[in-house]
Amino acid sequence: MPYTESMTSGPVFPREVCVIGGGGHVGLPLALTFADSGLKTVIYDTDARTVETIRRGIMPFAEEGAPELLRRVLDGGLLDVTETPERMSECRFLVLVIGTPVDEHLTPSFTALNRAIDSCANSLRDGQILILRSTIFPGISEHIQKDLTARGLDIRVAFCPERVAQGHSLREIRQLPQILSAFQPETLAAVRDLFARFAHEFIEMTPMEAELCKLMTNATRYIQFAIVNQFYTIARENGLDFNRILHGCRHKYPRMEGMPGPGFAAGPCLLKDTMQLAAFSRNSFPLGHSAMLVNEGLPARLVELAQRDLDLSQKVVGVLGMAFKAESDDPRDSLSYKLRNLLALETRRVLCTDPYVPDPTLVPVERVLEEADVLFLATPHRAYRELRIPEGKVLYDVWNWIASAPA
Ligand SMILES: NC(=O)c1ccc[n+]([C@@H]2O[C@H](COP(=O)([O-])OP(=O)(O)OC[C@H]3O[C@@H](n4cnc5c(N)ncnc54)[C@H](O)[C@@H]3O)[C@@H](O)[C@H]2O)c1
């Protein structure tokens, strides 16, 4: 029975869910999960090329388990894909999951969100529930609720943040407890029913609590990475092998179990969301800002540490891995590119490679291994685990990934 028929009052909608921004890294796995749960789902995305790719049954980016699922829900008639907003008027639930960047001042930019609401306005219908799924600045749910009401629309807003790790979304969407928030108990109950189609545990909060919860989660991870990256730099600057120290910290010592290893803390979320929290605290967030200095400064520290050993100016240098994290094809906000740009100023030539990132400036790994004198491991892809570094080449491996591979 379609979800909408179970509602005893209010308008009946022919479809259950429209995911606005449904072609994106968060929106698409979520839309596939809704459709896989038997809900008639519409993807609306303004990127016509992405829409066409999805419509043809092809995933526009790497996501575990998604290619098979996409074909299945398309064949089953549960998923429609469109680049225009009209179809959203048919849907009871609208799930908005577009990018929420910070601007050149590192403060949240609301342009995309405002534009999205404006461009959807003519397709909104009384009785719909708009679920915000993007990571948003605290207070934005209330702001959007007021905006819709001021437009004369009887639409209820909920905020249910996405918490999956990109690449593992389909598994995590079903496993993780869902954070749910809304302004009325009946809206909360409706979104709980919706997410109960695939999730099993719910945490209910006020929208403001949920907005802060999501930002604080990402800021915590960002700060944790910064702590260990700072420790790595301290050890290396004093001529010590940080991996030996890290092993001593963590080995069979429960209170240090969560300590990550060093490496690039990059990508489209962690820095951006730490800066959203900094903006919310009116730039009184010294931990967050310090974390930014450490994490964003790591590529420069690595270059400086290498320059202590070698005169890089005459060297050809190779960067292994350009995605922002391992096993991903996503180069958004990857610190590998920052490292490349720094090395370009300090060396004879830089060659970059990645097994997944579709970037025409990259070259095959074999060529990097052959031509580079010095190698930096920037992204610890599995493909590099067993990499044989040719005799005479110098490897800098902040992740301790290749160096720890079995001989
Ligand atoms: N990427 C992650 O791992 C992750 C995890 C949790 C939360 N988030 C949050 O989710 C949000 C989306 O991130 P993402 O990585 O999926 O971004 P993305 O850029 O991959 O996807 C956004 C999609 O929205 C589309 N879009 C933009 N404006 C639109 C509009 N007005 N109408 C319809 N479609 C529009 C874009 O074409 C794009 O396909 C962000 O707030 C992010 O912080 C991301």
Coordinates of C-alpha atoms and ligand atoms in Angstrom, one line a residue:
M1 CA 0.0 0.0 0.0
P2 CA 1.5 3.4 -0.9
Y3 CA 2.4 5.4 2.1
T4 CA 0.1 8.2 1.2
E5 CA -3.0 6.0 1.4
S6 CA -2.3 5.3 5.0
M7 CA -2.8 8.9 5.9
T8 CA -6.3 9.5 7.2
S9 CA -6.4 13.2 6.5
G10 CA -4.9 15.7 4.1
P11 CA -4.3 15.5 0.4
V12 CA -3.3 12.3 -1.3
F13 CA -0.2 12.4 -3.5
P14 CA 0.5 9.9 -6.3
R15 CA 4.1 9.6 -5.3
E16 CA 5.8 9.3 -2.0
V17 CA 9.2 11.0 -2.2
C18 CA 11.1 13.5 -4.3
V19 CA 14.8 13.9 -3.6
I20 CA 15.9 17.4 -4.6
G21 CA 19.6 17.2 -5.4
G22 CA 19.0 13.5 -5.9
G23 CA 21.8 13.2 -8.4
G24 CA 24.4 14.1 -5.7
H25 CA 26.7 12.0 -3.5
V26 CA 24.2 12.0 -0.6
G27 CA 20.9 12.4 -2.6
L28 CA 21.4 9.5 -5.0
P29 CA 22.1 6.7 -2.5
L30 CA 19.2 8.0 -0.4
A31 CA 16.8 8.1 -3.4
L32 CA 17.9 4.5 -4.3
T33 CA 17.2 3.4 -0.7
F34 CA 13.7 5.0 -0.7
A35 CA 12.9 3.3 -4.1
D36 CA 14.4 0.0 -2.8
S37 CA 12.0 0.3 0.1
G38 CA 9.0 0.2 -2.3
L39 CA 8.4 4.0 -2.2
K40 CA 7.6 5.7 -5.6
T41 CA 10.6 8.0 -5.7
V42 CA 11.5 11.0 -8.0
I43 CA 15.0 12.4 -8.3
Y44 CA 15.0 16.0 -9.2
D45 CA 18.5 17.5 -10.0
T46 CA 19.4 20.6 -11.9
D47 CA 22.4 18.9 -13.4
A48 CA 21.1 17.7 -16.8
R49 CA 24.1 15.5 -17.5
T50 CA 23.9 13.7 -14.2
V51 CA 20.1 13.2 -14.7
E52 CA 20.7 11.7 -18.1
T53 CA 23.5 9.4 -16.8
I54 CA 21.2 8.1 -14.0
R55 CA 18.3 7.7 -16.3
R56 CA 20.5 5.5 -18.5
G57 CA 21.1 3.3 -15.4
I58 CA 24.7 4.5 -14.9
M59 CA 26.0 5.8 -11.6
P60 CA 27.7 9.2 -12.0
F61 CA 30.2 8.4 -9.2
A62 CA 31.5 5.4 -7.2
E63 CA 29.2 4.0 -4.5
E64 CA 29.4 0.5 -3.1
G65 CA 26.4 -1.6 -4.3
A66 CA 24.8 1.3 -6.2
P67 CA 25.1 0.2 -9.9
E68 CA 23.1 -3.0 -9.4
L69 CA 20.5 -1.2 -7.2
L70 CA 20.1 1.7 -9.7
R71 CA 19.3 -0.7 -12.5
R72 CA 16.9 -2.7 -10.3
V73 CA 14.8 0.3 -9.2
L74 CA 14.7 1.7 -12.7
D75 CA 13.5 -1.6 -14.1
G76 CA 11.0 -1.9 -11.3
G77 CA 9.5 1.4 -12.2
L78 CA 10.0 2.8 -8.7
L79 CA 12.4 5.6 -9.7
D80 CA 11.9 8.6 -12.0
V81 CA 14.6 11.1 -12.8
T82 CA 14.0 14.7 -13.9
E83 CA 15.9 17.9 -14.3
T84 CA 12.8 20.1 -13.9
P85 CA 10.9 20.7 -10.7
E86 CA 7.3 20.1 -11.7
R87 CA 7.2 16.4 -10.6
M88 CA 7.8 17.3 -7.0
S89 CA 4.2 18.6 -6.8
E90 CA 3.2 14.9 -7.0
C91 CA 5.2 13.9 -3.9
R92 CA 4.1 13.9 -0.3
F93 CA 7.7 14.2 1.0
L94 CA 10.4 16.4 -0.5
V95 CA 13.9 15.7 0.7
L96 CA 16.3 18.5 0.0
V97 CA 20.0 17.5 -0.1
I98 CA 22.0 20.0 -2.1
G99 CA 25.5 21.3 -1.3
T100 CA 25.8 23.8 1.6
P101 CA 29.2 25.4 1.1
V102 CA 31.0 28.1 3.0
D103 CA 32.0 31.2 1.1
E104 CA 35.4 33.0 0.5
H105 CA 35.1 34.3 4.1
L106 CA 34.6 30.8 5.4
T107 CA 31.1 31.7 6.5
P108 CA 28.0 29.7 5.3
S109 CA 26.7 30.7 1.9
F110 CA 22.9 30.5 1.7
T111 CA 22.7 31.3 -2.0
A112 CA 22.2 27.7 -3.1
L113 CA 19.6 27.0 -0.5
N114 CA 17.6 30.2 -1.2
R115 CA 17.9 29.6 -5.0
A116 CA 16.6 26.0 -4.5
I117 CA 13.6 27.1 -2.5
D118 CA 12.8 29.9 -5.0
S119 CA 13.1 27.6 -8.0
C120 CA 10.9 24.9 -6.3
A121 CA 8.3 27.4 -5.1
N122 CA 5.8 27.0 -8.0
S123 CA 5.9 23.2 -7.6
L124 CA 5.2 23.1 -3.8
R125 CA 1.8 22.0 -2.6
D126 CA 0.0 22.4 0.7
G127 CA 0.3 19.3 2.8
Q128 CA 3.8 18.4 1.7
I129 CA 6.6 17.8 4.2
L130 CA 10.0 19.3 3.3
I131 CA 12.8 17.3 4.9
L132 CA 16.1 19.1 5.0
R133 CA 18.9 16.5 4.7
S134 CA 21.9 18.8 3.9
T135 CA 24.2 19.8 6.7
I136 CA 22.9 23.3 7.5
F137 CA 23.7 26.3 9.6
P138 CA 21.8 26.3 13.0
G139 CA 18.5 28.1 12.6
I140 CA 18.1 27.4 8.9
S141 CA 15.3 24.9 9.4
E142 CA 13.3 27.5 11.2
H143 CA 14.2 30.2 8.7
I144 CA 12.9 28.0 5.8
Q145 CA 9.8 27.1 7.7
K146 CA 9.0 30.8 8.2
D147 CA 9.8 31.6 4.6
L148 CA 7.4 28.9 3.3
T149 CA 4.7 30.1 5.7
A150 CA 5.2 33.7 4.5
R151 CA 4.7 32.5 0.9
G152 CA 1.3 31.3 2.0
L153 CA 2.2 27.6 1.8
D154 CA 1.1 25.0 4.4
I155 CA 4.3 23.0 4.2
R156 CA 5.9 21.5 7.3
V157 CA 9.7 21.5 7.6
A158 CA 11.7 18.7 9.2
F159 CA 15.5 18.4 9.5
C160 CA 17.0 14.9 9.4
P161 CA 20.7 15.2 8.7
E162 CA 22.6 12.7 6.6
R163 CA 25.5 11.0 8.5
V164 CA 26.8 8.3 6.1
A165 CA 30.3 8.0 4.9
Q166 CA 30.4 8.6 1.2
G167 CA 31.1 5.3 -0.6
H168 CA 29.4 3.2 2.1
S169 CA 26.1 5.1 2.0
L170 CA 23.7 2.2 1.1
R171 CA 24.9 0.1 4.0
E172 CA 25.1 2.9 6.5
I173 CA 21.7 4.5 5.6
R174 CA 20.1 1.3 6.8
Q175 CA 22.4 0.7 9.8
L176 CA 22.8 4.1 11.4
P177 CA 20.2 5.6 13.9
Q178 CA 18.4 8.4 12.1
I179 CA 18.4 11.8 13.7
L180 CA 14.9 13.3 13.3
S181 CA 13.6 16.7 14.1
A182 CA 10.5 18.8 13.3
F183 CA 8.4 21.6 14.6
Q184 CA 5.2 19.6 15.3
P185 CA 4.7 16.2 16.8
E186 CA 2.7 15.0 13.8
T187 CA 5.4 16.1 11.4
L188 CA 7.9 14.2 13.5
A189 CA 5.7 11.1 13.4
A190 CA 5.3 11.3 9.6
V191 CA 9.1 11.5 9.0
R192 CA 9.6 8.6 11.5
D193 CA 7.2 6.5 9.5
L194 CA 9.0 7.4 6.3
F195 CA 12.5 6.5 7.6
A196 CA 11.1 3.4 9.3
R197 CA 10.8 1.9 5.8
F198 CA 14.5 1.2 6.0
A199 CA 15.9 2.4 9.4
H200 CA 15.4 0.8 12.8
E201 CA 16.5 3.3 15.4
F202 CA 15.6 7.0 15.7
I203 CA 16.9 9.9 17.8
E204 CA 14.4 12.7 18.1
M205 CA 15.5 16.3 18.8
T206 CA 14.5 19.8 18.2
P207 CA 15.7 21.2 14.8
M208 CA 18.2 23.5 16.4
E209 CA 19.6 20.5 18.5
A210 CA 19.8 18.4 15.4
E211 CA 21.5 21.1 13.3
L212 CA 24.2 21.5 16.0
C213 CA 24.5 17.7 16.6
K214 CA 25.5 17.2 12.9
L215 CA 28.0 20.1 12.9
M216 CA 29.5 19.0 16.2
T217 CA 29.9 15.5 14.9
N218 CA 31.9 16.6 11.9
A219 CA 33.9 19.2 13.9
T220 CA 34.8 16.5 16.4
R221 CA 36.2 14.3 13.6
Y222 CA 38.0 17.2 12.1
I223 CA 39.6 18.1 15.4
Q224 CA 40.6 14.5 16.1
F225 CA 42.4 14.3 12.8
A226 CA 44.1 17.6 13.6
I227 CA 45.4 16.3 17.0
V228 CA 47.1 13.4 15.4
N229 CA 48.4 15.4 12.5
Q230 CA 49.9 17.9 14.9
F231 CA 51.5 15.0 16.9
Y232 CA 52.9 13.6 13.6
T233 CA 54.5 16.9 12.8
I234 CA 56.0 17.2 16.3
A235 CA 57.5 13.8 16.1
R236 CA 58.9 14.2 12.6
E237 CA 60.4 17.6 13.3
N238 CA 62.3 16.0 16.1
G239 CA 63.6 13.2 13.9
L240 CA 61.3 10.5 15.4
D241 CA 59.3 7.8 13.8
F242 CA 55.7 8.7 14.6
N243 CA 54.4 5.3 13.8
R244 CA 56.3 3.8 16.7
I245 CA 54.9 6.4 19.0
L246 CA 51.3 5.9 17.7
H247 CA 51.6 2.1 18.2
G248 CA 52.7 2.8 21.8
C249 CA 49.8 5.1 22.4
R250 CA 47.2 2.7 21.0
H251 CA 48.3 -0.8 21.6
K252 CA 45.9 -2.5 24.1
Y253 CA 45.1 0.8 25.7
P254 CA 41.3 1.3 25.5
R255 CA 41.4 5.0 26.2
M256 CA 43.3 5.6 22.9
E257 CA 41.4 3.2 20.8
G258 CA 39.6 5.9 18.8
M259 CA 42.8 7.8 18.0
P260 CA 43.1 7.9 14.2
G261 CA 46.3 7.8 12.2
P262 CA 47.8 10.8 10.5
G263 CA 46.9 11.9 7.0
F264 CA 45.0 14.4 4.9
A265 CA 41.6 15.4 6.5
A266 CA 39.9 16.7 3.4
G267 CA 36.8 16.5 1.4
P268 CA 33.6 18.5 1.0
C269 CA 32.3 18.2 4.6
L270 CA 34.7 18.3 7.6
L271 CA 36.4 21.7 7.1
K272 CA 33.2 23.3 5.8
D273 CA 31.2 22.1 8.7
T274 CA 33.8 23.1 11.3
M275 CA 33.7 26.5 9.8
Q276 CA 29.9 26.6 9.9
L277 CA 30.2 25.9 13.7
A278 CA 32.8 28.6 14.0
A279 CA 30.5 31.1 12.2
F280 CA 27.7 30.0 14.5
S281 CA 29.9 30.7 17.6
R282 CA 30.7 34.1 16.1
N283 CA 34.3 33.0 15.4
S284 CA 34.9 32.1 18.9
F285 CA 35.9 28.5 18.3
P286 CA 39.7 28.3 18.8
L287 CA 39.7 24.5 18.7
G288 CA 38.0 24.5 15.3
H289 CA 40.2 27.2 13.8
S290 CA 43.4 25.5 15.2
A291 CA 42.2 22.3 13.6
M292 CA 41.9 24.1 10.3
L293 CA 45.5 25.5 10.6
V294 CA 46.9 22.0 11.3
N295 CA 44.9 20.0 8.8
E296 CA 45.1 22.5 5.9
G297 CA 48.8 23.1 6.8
L298 CA 49.8 19.4 6.6
P299 CA 50.7 19.4 2.9
A300 CA 53.1 22.3 3.5
R301 CA 54.6 20.6 6.6
L302 CA 55.2 17.4 4.5
V303 CA 57.0 19.4 1.8
E304 CA 59.1 21.2 4.5
L305 CA 60.0 17.8 6.1
A306 CA 61.1 16.4 2.7
Q307 CA 63.2 19.5 2.1
R308 CA 65.1 18.8 5.3
D309 CA 66.3 15.5 3.6
L310 CA 66.6 16.5 0.0
D311 CA 67.1 19.4 -2.4
L312 CA 63.7 19.0 -4.1
S313 CA 64.4 21.8 -6.6
Q314 CA 66.0 19.4 -9.1
K315 CA 63.7 16.5 -8.5
V316 CA 60.7 15.1 -10.4
V317 CA 58.1 14.4 -7.8
G318 CA 55.1 12.0 -7.9
V319 CA 51.8 12.4 -6.0
L320 CA 50.0 9.1 -5.5
G321 CA 46.3 9.5 -5.0
M322 CA 44.2 12.6 -5.8
A323 CA 40.8 11.6 -4.3
F324 CA 40.0 13.2 -1.0
K325 CA 39.8 9.8 0.6
A326 CA 40.7 6.2 0.0
E327 CA 38.7 4.1 -2.5
S328 CA 36.8 7.2 -3.7
D329 CA 36.8 8.8 -7.2
D330 CA 35.8 12.2 -5.6
P331 CA 38.5 15.0 -5.8
R332 CA 36.4 17.7 -4.2
D333 CA 38.4 19.7 -1.7
S334 CA 41.2 17.1 -1.8
L335 CA 44.4 18.1 -0.1
S336 CA 46.3 16.1 -2.8
Y337 CA 45.8 19.1 -5.1
K338 CA 47.1 21.5 -2.5
L339 CA 50.2 19.3 -2.2
R340 CA 50.5 19.2 -6.0
N341 CA 50.4 23.0 -6.2
L342 CA 53.0 23.4 -3.4
L343 CA 55.3 20.9 -5.0
A344 CA 54.9 22.6 -8.4
L345 CA 56.6 25.7 -6.8
E346 CA 59.4 23.7 -5.2
T347 CA 60.4 21.0 -7.6
R348 CA 61.4 20.4 -11.2
R349 CA 58.2 18.7 -12.2
V350 CA 55.2 17.1 -10.6
L351 CA 53.4 14.0 -11.9
C352 CA 50.1 13.0 -10.3
T353 CA 48.1 9.7 -10.5
D354 CA 44.9 8.2 -9.2
P355 CA 43.2 4.9 -10.1
Y356 CA 39.7 6.3 -9.8
V357 CA 39.6 10.1 -10.3
P358 CA 38.6 11.1 -13.8
D359 CA 41.1 14.0 -14.3
P360 CA 42.8 14.4 -17.7
T361 CA 45.9 15.9 -16.1
L362 CA 46.7 12.6 -14.3
V363 CA 49.1 10.0 -15.6
P364 CA 49.3 6.2 -15.1
V365 CA 51.0 5.1 -11.9
E366 CA 53.6 3.2 -13.9
R367 CA 54.8 6.4 -15.4
V368 CA 55.0 8.1 -12.0
L369 CA 57.0 5.2 -10.6
E370 CA 59.4 5.4 -13.6
E371 CA 59.9 9.1 -13.9
A372 CA 59.6 10.5 -10.3
D373 CA 62.6 10.6 -8.0
V374 CA 60.5 11.3 -5.0
L375 CA 57.0 10.0 -4.2
F376 CA 54.3 11.3 -1.8
L377 CA 51.5 9.1 -0.9
A378 CA 48.5 11.5 -0.7
T379 CA 45.6 9.0 -0.7
P380 CA 45.9 5.5 0.7
H381 CA 44.0 3.6 -2.0
R382 CA 44.1 -0.1 -1.7
A383 CA 45.8 -0.3 -5.0
Y384 CA 48.9 1.3 -3.5
R385 CA 49.1 -1.1 -0.5
E386 CA 51.3 -3.6 -2.3
L387 CA 53.1 -1.0 -4.5
R388 CA 56.7 -1.8 -5.2
I389 CA 58.7 1.3 -4.9
P390 CA 61.6 1.1 -7.4
E391 CA 65.2 1.0 -5.9
G392 CA 66.6 4.5 -5.4
K393 CA 63.3 6.3 -5.1
V394 CA 62.3 8.1 -1.9
L395 CA 58.8 7.6 -0.5
Y396 CA 57.1 10.0 1.9
D397 CA 54.1 8.1 3.3
V398 CA 52.3 10.1 6.0
W399 CA 49.6 7.3 6.2
N400 CA 52.2 4.6 6.9
W401 CA 50.3 2.6 4.2
I402 CA 52.8 1.4 1.7
A403 CA 55.7 1.2 4.2
S404 CA 53.6 -1.2 6.3
A405 CA 52.7 -3.5 3.4
P406 CA 54.0 -7.0 3.8
A407 CA 57.4 -7.4 2.0
Ligands
LIG1 N1 29.3 13.9 0.8 C1 29.1 13.3 2.0 O1 29.7 12.4 2.3 C2 28.1 13.9 2.9 C3 27.7 13.2 4.1 C4 26.8 13.7 4.9 C5 26.2 15.0 4.6 N2 26.6 15.7 3.5 C6 25.9 16.9 3.2 O2 25.0 16.7 2.2 C7 24.8 17.9 1.4 C8 25.0 17.5 -0.1 O3 26.3 17.0 -0.3 P1 26.7 16.2 -1.5 O4 28.1 15.7 -1.3 O5 25.7 15.2 -1.9 O6 26.7 17.3 -2.7 P2 26.7 17.1 -4.2 O7 27.3 18.3 -4.8 O8 27.4 15.8 -4.6 O9 25.2 16.9 -4.6 C9 24.3 18.0 -4.7 C10 23.4 17.8 -5.9 O10 22.4 18.8 -5.8 C11 22.2 19.3 -7.2 N3 21.6 20.6 -7.0 C12 22.2 21.8 -6.7 N4 21.2 22.8 -6.6 C13 20.0 22.2 -6.9 C14 18.7 22.7 -7.0 N5 18.5 24.0 -6.8 N6 17.7 21.9 -7.3 C15 18.0 20.6 -7.5 N7 19.2 20.0 -7.5 C16 20.2 20.8 -7.2 C17 23.5 19.3 -7.8 O11 23.4 19.2 -9.2 C18 24.1 18.0 -7.2 O12 23.9 16.8 -8.0 C19 25.8 18.9 1.9 O13 25.1 19.7 2.8 C20 26.8 18.0 2.6 O14 27.5 18.7 3.7 C21 27.5 15.2 2.6

